Short mmCIF file of C-alpha atoms and ligand atoms in Angstrom, two decimals:
data_model
loop_
_atom_site.label_atom_id
_atom_site.label_comp_id
_atom_site.label_asym_id
_atom_site.label_seq_id
_atom_site.Cartn_x
_atom_site.Cartn_y
_atom_site.Cartn_z
CA MET A 1 0.00 0.00 0.00
CA SER A 2 1.34 3.42 -0.93
CA LEU A 3 0.37 6.77 0.59
CA LEU A 4 0.86 10.10 -1.15
CA LEU A 5 1.30 13.21 1.03
CA ARG A 6 0.97 16.57 -0.74
CA ALA A 7 1.37 20.14 0.52
CA GLY A 8 1.35 23.68 -0.84
CA LEU A 9 4.97 23.91 0.29
CA LEU A 10 7.14 20.99 1.37
CA ALA A 11 10.16 21.96 3.50
CA THR A 12 12.20 18.78 3.64
CA GLY A 13 14.69 19.92 6.29
CA THR A 14 17.55 19.21 3.87
CA GLY A 15 17.52 22.69 2.35
CA GLN A 16 14.78 21.95 -0.19
CA GLU A 17 11.53 23.95 -0.11
CA LEU A 18 9.28 22.53 -2.84
CA GLU A 19 6.13 24.32 -4.00
CA ASN A 20 3.35 21.78 -4.55
CA GLY A 21 5.68 19.20 -3.04
CA TRP A 22 4.86 15.58 -2.33
CA LEU A 23 6.14 12.45 -0.62
CA VAL A 24 5.39 8.83 -1.41
CA VAL A 25 5.24 6.55 1.63
CA ARG A 26 5.42 2.77 1.52
CA ASP A 27 5.39 0.53 4.61
CA SER A 28 5.93 3.55 6.90
CA TRP A 29 9.04 4.72 4.99
CA ILE A 30 9.48 7.67 2.63
CA VAL A 31 10.41 6.24 -0.78
CA GLU A 32 10.20 9.27 -3.06
CA VAL A 33 10.11 13.09 -2.76
CA GLY A 34 9.21 15.53 -5.52
CA SER A 35 7.14 18.46 -6.74
CA GLY A 36 4.58 19.08 -9.47
CA PRO A 37 2.44 16.20 -10.80
CA PRO A 38 2.75 13.30 -8.32
CA PRO A 39 2.79 9.57 -9.09
CA PRO A 40 -0.39 7.52 -8.46
CA ALA A 41 -0.88 6.08 -4.95
CA ASP A 42 -3.36 3.89 -3.09
CA SER A 43 -4.36 6.74 -0.78
CA VAL A 44 -3.77 10.48 -0.70
CA ILE A 45 -3.58 13.23 1.91
CA ASP A 46 -3.60 16.57 0.10
CA GLU A 47 -3.12 19.83 2.05
CA PRO A 48 -2.69 22.64 -0.53
CA ASN A 49 -3.06 25.31 2.19
CA CYS A 50 -0.31 23.91 4.41
CA VAL A 51 3.44 23.89 4.82
CA ALA A 52 4.63 20.34 5.45
CA MET A 53 7.86 19.74 7.33
CA PRO A 54 9.55 16.90 9.22
CA GLY A 55 7.60 15.91 12.33
CA LEU A 56 8.90 17.80 15.36
CA VAL A 57 11.12 15.96 17.85
CA ASN A 58 10.76 16.59 21.58
CA ALA A 59 14.15 15.91 23.20
CA HIS A 60 13.15 16.53 26.83
CA ASP A 61 9.90 16.17 28.78
CA HIS A 62 8.32 14.87 31.98
CA MET A 63 4.81 13.89 30.95
CA TYR A 64 3.54 13.08 34.45
CA GLN A 65 3.82 16.81 35.19
CA TRP A 66 0.71 17.50 33.10
CA ALA A 67 -1.18 16.65 36.34
CA THR A 68 0.66 19.38 38.30
CA ARG A 69 0.61 22.43 36.04
CA GLY A 70 0.37 25.91 37.52
CA TYR A 71 2.14 25.31 40.83
CA VAL A 72 4.73 27.84 42.12
CA PRO A 73 4.28 30.20 39.18
CA ASP A 74 7.04 32.56 40.36
CA GLY A 75 9.70 30.31 41.96
CA THR A 76 13.24 29.23 41.08
CA LEU A 77 13.93 25.62 40.09
CA PHE A 78 14.82 24.61 43.67
CA ASP A 79 11.76 26.49 45.15
CA TRP A 80 9.55 24.84 42.58
CA LEU A 81 11.01 21.34 43.10
CA ARG A 82 10.76 21.54 46.91
CA ALA A 83 7.07 22.46 46.61
CA LEU A 84 6.29 19.80 44.02
CA TYR A 85 8.18 16.76 45.36
CA PRO A 86 5.52 16.07 48.08
CA VAL A 87 2.76 16.29 45.44
CA TRP A 88 4.65 13.97 43.11
CA ALA A 89 5.09 11.53 46.01
CA ARG A 90 1.36 10.77 45.54
CA LEU A 91 1.75 9.71 41.88
CA ASP A 92 0.68 6.26 40.79
CA ALA A 93 0.30 4.45 37.47
CA GLU A 94 -3.22 5.74 36.83
CA THR A 95 -2.20 9.37 37.44
CA VAL A 96 0.75 8.94 35.09
CA ARG A 97 -1.49 7.36 32.43
CA VAL A 98 -3.97 10.24 32.53
CA ALA A 99 -1.20 12.87 32.50
CA ALA A 100 0.68 11.15 29.68
CA ARG A 101 -2.47 10.96 27.54
CA ALA A 102 -2.85 14.72 27.90
CA ALA A 103 0.84 15.45 27.29
CA MET A 104 1.08 13.19 24.25
CA ALA A 105 -2.20 14.44 22.79
CA ARG A 106 -0.94 18.01 23.08
CA LEU A 107 2.41 17.09 21.51
CA LEU A 108 0.79 15.32 18.54
CA LEU A 109 -1.58 18.24 18.03
CA CYS A 110 1.33 20.67 17.71
CA GLY A 111 3.14 18.55 15.10
CA CYS A 112 5.41 16.45 17.32
CA THR A 113 5.91 12.91 16.01
CA LEU A 114 8.82 11.66 18.15
CA SER A 115 9.11 12.39 21.85
CA SER A 116 11.30 11.38 24.72
CA ASP A 117 9.94 11.28 28.26
CA HIS A 118 12.16 11.45 31.33
CA HIS A 119 10.24 9.78 34.15
CA TYR A 120 12.16 9.83 37.43
CA VAL A 121 9.45 9.72 40.14
CA PHE A 122 8.68 6.20 41.36
CA PRO A 123 7.27 6.71 44.88
CA ALA A 124 7.73 3.94 47.42
CA GLY A 125 4.94 1.37 47.14
CA ARG A 126 3.44 3.01 44.04
CA ARG A 127 5.97 2.11 41.36
CA ALA A 128 4.01 -0.73 39.76
CA GLY A 129 2.75 0.01 36.28
CA ILE A 130 4.11 3.55 35.91
CA PHE A 131 6.59 2.84 33.11
CA GLU A 132 4.10 0.53 31.42
CA ALA A 133 1.47 3.29 31.48
CA LEU A 134 3.80 5.59 29.54
CA VAL A 135 4.66 3.00 26.89
CA ASP A 136 1.03 1.87 26.50
CA THR A 137 -0.20 5.46 26.11
CA ALA A 138 2.31 6.20 23.34
CA ARG A 139 1.09 3.07 21.53
CA GLU A 140 -2.54 4.06 22.02
CA LEU A 141 -2.07 7.59 20.68
CA GLY A 142 0.40 6.65 17.91
CA LEU A 143 3.46 8.64 19.04
CA ARG A 144 7.03 7.47 18.32
CA PHE A 145 8.42 7.26 21.82
CA HIS A 146 11.71 7.20 23.73
CA PRO A 147 10.84 6.62 27.41
CA CYS A 148 13.79 7.29 29.72
CA ARG A 149 13.90 5.28 32.94
CA GLY A 150 14.76 8.12 35.31
CA SER A 151 15.70 7.79 38.95
CA MET A 152 16.44 9.61 42.19
CA SER A 153 18.53 8.03 44.96
CA LEU A 154 20.02 10.95 46.93
CA GLY A 155 17.40 11.96 49.50
CA GLN A 156 17.47 14.86 51.91
CA SER A 157 18.88 12.69 54.70
CA GLN A 158 21.95 12.10 52.49
CA GLY A 159 22.35 15.76 51.48
CA GLY A 160 20.23 15.63 48.32
CA LEU A 161 17.33 17.92 47.38
CA PRO A 162 14.34 15.51 47.18
CA PRO A 163 12.63 14.13 50.29
CA ASP A 164 13.44 10.51 51.11
CA SER A 165 9.85 9.52 50.21
CA VAL A 166 10.53 9.89 46.48
CA VAL A 167 13.98 8.32 46.22
CA GLU A 168 14.60 4.64 45.46
CA ASP A 169 17.10 1.97 46.35
CA GLU A 170 19.90 1.87 43.77
CA ALA A 171 19.88 -1.88 43.20
CA GLU A 172 16.13 -1.73 42.56
CA ILE A 173 16.57 1.16 40.10
CA LEU A 174 19.20 -0.71 38.11
CA GLY A 175 17.20 -3.96 38.16
CA HIS A 176 14.00 -2.28 36.99
CA THR A 177 15.88 -0.37 34.29
CA GLU A 178 17.29 -3.62 32.87
CA ASP A 179 13.81 -5.10 33.00
CA VAL A 180 12.21 -2.29 30.97
CA ILE A 181 15.07 -2.39 28.43
CA ASP A 182 14.40 -6.12 27.99
CA ARG A 183 10.69 -5.56 27.56
CA TYR A 184 10.42 -2.39 25.49
CA HIS A 185 13.68 -1.33 23.79
CA ASP A 186 13.66 -1.82 20.02
CA PRO A 187 17.00 -0.82 18.44
CA GLU A 188 15.90 -1.51 14.84
CA PRO A 189 15.56 1.28 12.23
CA GLY A 190 12.00 2.62 12.24
CA SER A 191 11.61 1.69 15.92
CA MET A 192 8.53 3.08 17.66
CA CYS A 193 10.04 2.63 21.15
CA ARG A 194 13.56 2.98 22.50
CA VAL A 195 14.45 3.08 26.18
CA ALA A 196 17.16 5.33 27.67
CA VAL A 197 18.81 5.31 31.12
CA ALA A 198 18.29 8.63 32.90
CA PRO A 199 19.31 9.37 36.52
CA CYS A 200 17.66 12.72 37.28
CA SER A 201 20.37 15.26 38.18
CA PRO A 202 23.60 15.74 40.17
CA PHE A 203 21.59 16.93 43.19
CA SER A 204 19.21 13.96 43.35
CA VAL A 205 21.44 11.00 42.43
CA THR A 206 24.61 9.57 44.01
CA PRO A 207 27.91 9.36 42.09
CA ALA A 208 27.71 5.57 42.32
CA LEU A 209 24.33 5.48 40.55
CA MET A 210 25.57 7.85 37.84
CA ARG A 211 28.58 5.60 37.19
CA ASP A 212 26.63 2.34 37.34
CA SER A 213 23.94 3.73 35.02
CA ALA A 214 26.56 4.65 32.41
CA THR A 215 28.15 1.20 32.64
CA MET A 216 24.79 -0.52 32.22
CA ALA A 217 23.64 1.71 29.35
CA ARG A 218 26.82 0.94 27.42
CA ARG A 219 26.57 -2.76 28.11
CA ARG A 220 22.99 -2.73 26.81
CA GLY A 221 23.58 -0.33 23.88
CA VAL A 222 21.05 2.28 25.04
CA ARG A 223 21.41 6.04 25.45
CA LEU A 224 22.04 8.14 28.55
CA HIS A 225 20.13 11.26 29.55
CA THR A 226 20.14 13.63 32.53
CA HIS A 227 19.63 17.27 33.54
CA LEU A 228 22.82 19.33 33.51
CA ALA A 229 23.94 22.94 33.99
CA GLU A 230 20.35 24.14 34.35
CA THR A 231 20.77 26.68 37.17
CA LEU A 232 23.45 28.42 39.21
CA ASP A 233 21.98 26.70 42.31
CA GLU A 234 22.97 23.38 40.74
CA GLU A 235 26.45 24.68 39.93
CA ARG A 236 26.93 25.79 43.56
CA PHE A 237 25.69 22.41 44.80
CA CYS A 238 28.24 20.56 42.65
CA ILE A 239 31.13 22.82 43.63
CA GLU A 240 30.29 22.70 47.36
CA ARG A 241 29.65 18.94 47.52
CA PHE A 242 32.11 17.60 44.96
CA GLY A 243 34.51 20.48 44.22
CA ARG A 244 33.64 20.11 40.54
CA ARG A 245 31.56 22.07 38.04
CA PRO A 246 28.53 20.11 36.70
CA LEU A 247 30.14 19.13 33.39
CA GLU A 248 33.42 18.19 35.08
CA LEU A 249 31.46 15.94 37.38
CA MET A 250 29.76 14.20 34.46
CA GLU A 251 33.11 13.77 32.73
CA ASP A 252 34.40 12.09 35.92
CA PHE A 253 31.40 9.74 35.79
CA GLY A 254 32.00 8.75 32.15
CA TRP A 255 28.92 10.67 31.04
CA THR A 256 30.25 12.12 27.78
CA GLY A 257 30.06 10.80 24.25
CA ASP A 258 27.69 10.59 21.31
CA ASP A 259 25.37 8.30 23.29
CA VAL A 260 24.62 11.01 25.90
CA TRP A 261 22.31 13.99 25.78
CA TYR A 262 21.76 16.54 28.54
CA ALA A 263 18.69 18.66 29.20
CA HIS A 264 19.36 22.41 29.37
CA GLY A 265 23.17 22.91 29.23
CA ILE A 266 22.78 26.59 30.11
CA HIS A 267 25.70 27.38 32.40
CA LEU A 268 28.58 26.10 30.28
CA SER A 269 31.92 27.92 29.87
CA ASN A 270 33.58 28.41 26.47
CA ALA A 271 35.89 25.47 27.09
CA GLU A 272 32.94 23.31 28.22
CA ILE A 273 30.99 24.14 25.05
CA ASP A 274 33.96 22.98 22.99
CA ARG A 275 34.22 19.76 24.98
CA VAL A 276 30.48 19.03 24.62
CA ALA A 277 30.73 19.60 20.85
CA GLU A 278 33.88 17.52 20.49
CA ALA A 279 32.33 14.61 22.39
CA LYS A 280 29.19 14.85 20.16
CA THR A 281 27.09 14.96 23.33
CA GLY A 282 23.62 16.39 22.72
CA ILE A 283 21.89 19.33 24.42
CA ALA A 284 18.09 19.54 24.69
CA HIS A 285 17.33 23.26 24.87
CA CYS A 286 14.07 24.04 26.70
CA PRO A 287 13.58 27.80 26.26
CA SER A 288 10.08 28.23 27.76
CA SER A 289 10.92 26.26 30.90
CA ASN A 290 14.23 28.10 31.30
CA MET A 291 12.48 31.47 31.05
CA ARG A 292 9.56 30.36 33.26
CA LEU A 293 11.97 29.35 36.06
CA GLY A 294 14.39 32.23 35.39
CA ALA A 295 17.14 29.62 34.93
CA GLY A 296 19.05 31.43 32.18
CA ALA A 297 19.55 31.36 28.42
CA CYS A 298 21.27 28.41 26.76
CA ARG A 299 24.17 29.45 24.51
CA VAL A 300 22.54 27.88 21.45
CA GLU A 301 24.40 29.99 18.92
CA ASP A 302 27.78 29.12 20.45
CA LEU A 303 26.89 25.44 20.75
CA VAL A 304 25.71 25.24 17.12
CA ARG A 305 28.81 27.09 15.91
CA ALA A 306 31.03 24.69 17.86
CA GLY A 307 29.30 21.79 16.10
CA ALA A 308 27.29 20.48 19.05
CA ARG A 309 24.07 18.53 18.59
CA VAL A 310 21.27 20.78 19.85
CA GLY A 311 17.60 19.81 19.97
CA LEU A 312 14.52 21.32 21.59
CA GLY A 313 12.35 20.12 24.44
CA VAL A 314 9.17 21.38 26.01
CA ASP A 315 10.41 20.14 29.44
CA GLY A 316 7.75 19.04 31.92
CA SER A 317 4.45 20.86 31.70
CA ALA A 318 4.72 21.92 35.37
CA SER A 319 7.34 24.42 34.11
CA ASN A 320 5.84 24.98 30.65
CA GLU A 321 2.11 24.93 31.04
CA ASP A 322 1.37 24.26 27.37
CA SER A 323 3.99 21.94 25.75
CA ASN A 324 3.60 23.32 22.24
CA LEU A 325 6.84 22.26 20.57
CA ALA A 326 6.26 24.51 17.54
CA ALA A 327 6.12 27.40 20.00
CA GLU A 328 9.49 26.28 21.41
CA ALA A 329 11.06 26.89 17.99
CA HIS A 330 9.67 30.42 18.25
CA GLN A 331 10.96 30.83 21.82
CA ALA A 332 14.40 29.51 20.88
CA LEU A 333 14.60 32.01 18.03
CA TYR A 334 13.64 34.99 20.17
CA LEU A 335 15.69 33.99 23.20
CA ALA A 336 18.87 33.54 21.13
CA ARG A 337 18.40 37.02 19.67
CA MET A 338 17.66 38.58 23.04
CA ARG A 339 20.73 36.95 24.55
CA ALA A 340 22.90 38.36 21.74
CA ALA A 341 21.28 41.80 22.15
CA MET A 342 21.97 41.76 25.90
CA LEU A 343 25.64 41.15 25.04
CA GLY A 344 25.58 44.37 22.97
CA ARG A 345 25.79 42.63 19.60
CA ASP A 346 24.72 44.61 16.50
CA ASP A 347 24.02 41.37 14.64
CA ALA A 348 21.66 40.01 17.32
CA PRO A 349 18.82 39.20 14.85
CA ARG A 350 21.17 36.77 13.12
CA ALA A 351 21.96 34.81 16.30
CA LEU A 352 19.40 32.20 15.15
CA ASP A 353 17.23 32.28 12.02
CA ALA A 354 13.87 30.60 11.43
CA ARG A 355 15.24 27.70 9.43
CA GLY A 356 17.87 27.17 12.12
CA ALA A 357 15.14 27.10 14.76
CA TRP A 358 13.17 24.48 12.79
CA ARG A 359 16.38 22.49 12.39
CA LEU A 360 16.75 22.38 16.19
CA ALA A 361 13.10 21.27 16.50
CA THR A 362 13.53 18.43 13.99
CA LEU A 363 16.98 17.14 12.98
CA GLY A 364 18.71 18.44 16.12
CA GLY A 365 16.29 16.57 18.35
CA ALA A 366 16.62 13.41 16.25
CA GLN A 367 20.41 13.61 16.67
CA CYS A 368 20.05 13.98 20.45
CA LEU A 369 17.92 10.83 20.46
CA GLY A 370 20.29 8.93 18.17
CA ARG A 371 17.77 8.65 15.34
CA ASP A 372 19.42 8.80 11.91
CA ASP A 373 16.10 7.62 10.44
CA CYS A 374 14.11 10.68 11.61
CA GLY A 375 14.33 14.48 11.42
CA THR A 376 14.29 15.11 7.65
CA LEU A 377 11.97 14.23 4.76
CA GLU A 378 13.97 12.20 2.26
CA PRO A 379 13.88 8.67 0.84
CA GLY A 380 14.86 6.07 3.41
CA LYS A 381 13.58 8.07 6.42
CA CYS A 382 10.57 7.35 8.59
CA ALA A 383 7.33 8.89 7.32
CA ASP A 384 6.87 11.39 10.19
CA VAL A 385 5.37 14.60 8.81
CA ALA A 386 3.69 17.71 10.27
CA PHE A 387 1.41 19.96 8.19
CA PHE A 388 0.73 23.53 9.38
CA ARG A 389 -2.02 25.72 7.89
CA VAL A 390 -0.89 28.98 6.33
CA ASP A 391 -4.29 30.18 5.06
CA ASP A 392 -5.48 31.11 8.56
CA LEU A 393 -5.73 34.69 9.80
CA ALA A 394 -2.28 34.58 11.44
CA HIS A 395 -0.39 33.51 8.31
CA SER A 396 -2.47 34.19 5.18
CA GLY A 397 -0.60 36.33 2.66
CA VAL A 398 2.70 36.35 4.54
CA ALA A 399 5.88 36.54 2.42
CA ASP A 400 8.12 33.78 3.78
CA LEU A 401 5.97 30.91 5.01
CA VAL A 402 8.71 28.89 6.74
CA ALA A 403 9.95 31.97 8.61
CA ALA A 404 6.37 33.03 9.41
CA LEU A 405 5.63 29.72 11.14
CA ALA A 406 8.56 30.32 13.50
CA LEU A 407 7.83 34.04 14.03
CA ALA A 408 4.10 33.39 14.58
CA PRO A 409 3.95 29.80 15.88
CA PRO A 410 0.80 27.83 15.10
CA ALA A 411 -1.35 26.70 18.00
CA ARG A 412 -2.06 23.42 16.23
CA ALA A 413 -0.98 21.31 13.30
CA GLN A 414 -3.58 20.62 10.62
CA THR A 415 -2.43 17.07 9.82
CA VAL A 416 0.19 14.89 11.52
CA VAL A 417 1.50 11.59 10.15
CA VAL A 418 3.57 9.25 12.33
CA ASN A 419 5.17 6.15 10.82
CA GLY A 420 3.03 6.56 7.71
CA ARG A 421 -0.24 6.78 9.66
CA ALA A 422 -2.38 9.92 10.07
CA VAL A 423 -2.95 10.61 13.77
CA VAL A 424 -4.20 14.22 13.42
CA ARG A 425 -6.55 15.50 10.68
CA GLU A 426 -8.29 18.87 10.53
CA ALA A 427 -6.44 19.79 13.74
CA ARG A 428 -8.20 17.02 15.71
CA LEU A 429 -6.68 13.90 17.22
CA LEU A 430 -7.84 10.70 15.49
CA THR A 431 -6.50 8.21 18.04
CA ALA A 432 -8.31 9.43 21.17
CA ASP A 433 -11.06 11.78 22.28
CA GLU A 434 -9.41 15.09 23.15
CA ASP A 435 -12.38 16.34 25.20
CA GLU A 436 -12.42 13.16 27.26
CA ILE A 437 -8.66 13.57 27.91
CA ALA A 438 -9.28 17.14 29.11
CA ARG A 439 -12.06 15.98 31.47
CA GLU A 440 -9.90 13.17 32.87
CA ILE A 441 -6.91 15.41 33.54
CA ALA A 442 -9.09 17.98 35.31
CA THR A 443 -10.37 15.32 37.73
CA THR A 444 -6.93 13.76 38.27
CA SER A 445 -5.20 17.13 38.83
CA ALA A 446 -7.86 18.16 41.37
CA ARG A 447 -7.48 14.86 43.24
CA LEU A 448 -3.70 15.25 43.37
CA ARG A 449 -4.00 18.78 44.78
CA GLY A 450 -5.95 17.18 47.64
ZN1 ZN B 501 13.47 18.49 32.90
#
């Protein structure tokens, strides 16, 4: 069976922008790309009023947080975490399922086709079924998914930030991580599910767990993910406790290489940026969350110039109350320019351009996640495609459509195809009832607030 996808403008992410462009999909793979009269196909999706581009890739998220949006609207990361840990201690598999349905529905509706999720809260006595709920929900909604088995093991009694009620025993963490790799990790090209190993942060995990996690991930051939260099509070913690800056600490633990990606990477020195780029370690830039928590501005321009792999993430929806990944491309663009302007640069508007922002949101994220089969629209890649309307009031008549979609980010995608299957049409989710998801999350969030 062949599927033909057509759009008024097809931006392939490889430098081609084809008017009246089309893709032919066979068995979930792109087999042909062109423009003008298309070849015949068994079925057709035709969106003449849309720009089609590679499906967006979300390189950092915590989907359970959809159930705790709107808390501590004006706090720093550490204020916000201290307030939320006791709420998160009440999570269970059903709460995570409801939150993940909302988070994934929102991501699909904004054009995201591949998402990671960093789940690190497994409260004592409530762990059963949490990871399974995430994987099952991605299958239900049709999202390509990289669940990261997160963890916390350094409780307050040991000098860490989280209360002891949300940290786990290290042997149990490592055992459960191996178990979920066995059950869910698919390393094959076109995979719909790959597991990563993801201790939470230097202030919530012991050095031993960081080291053991890296050893296990390499033995199993899976990727490593953690938060790093997000705030100056974290930097002070690392220097006071370990006498090392955050990146130095991770280098000590063996956490560098092309199989590692960090969330945030804000407070990096010039030399550290060069080392991250040289090691081909990825950075998931989360501009809305970083601005929401006043954490700082990632040095995206410097990282890209140094050759680092930089993707975008919405981060958890407790620090980004929407999770619109298309809007993160917009935020990344504006934040990079503002950062350059604050440094007194005359060329600040060229710190990041629209096509560069879309590249972060697509290919850059795919590189962070180790997916050479995603992130661009060309033969041999997975058929993951997002279509955005440009005949609406916000965009109709605008001169440069690809730039316009970054400067004025769409609230929704018109059509979204994941693995050759349409999961969004006419800006509505086909795989679940969006209104039911909204009702469920309202009830669950209210119950969690207590
Ligand atoms: Zn995060």
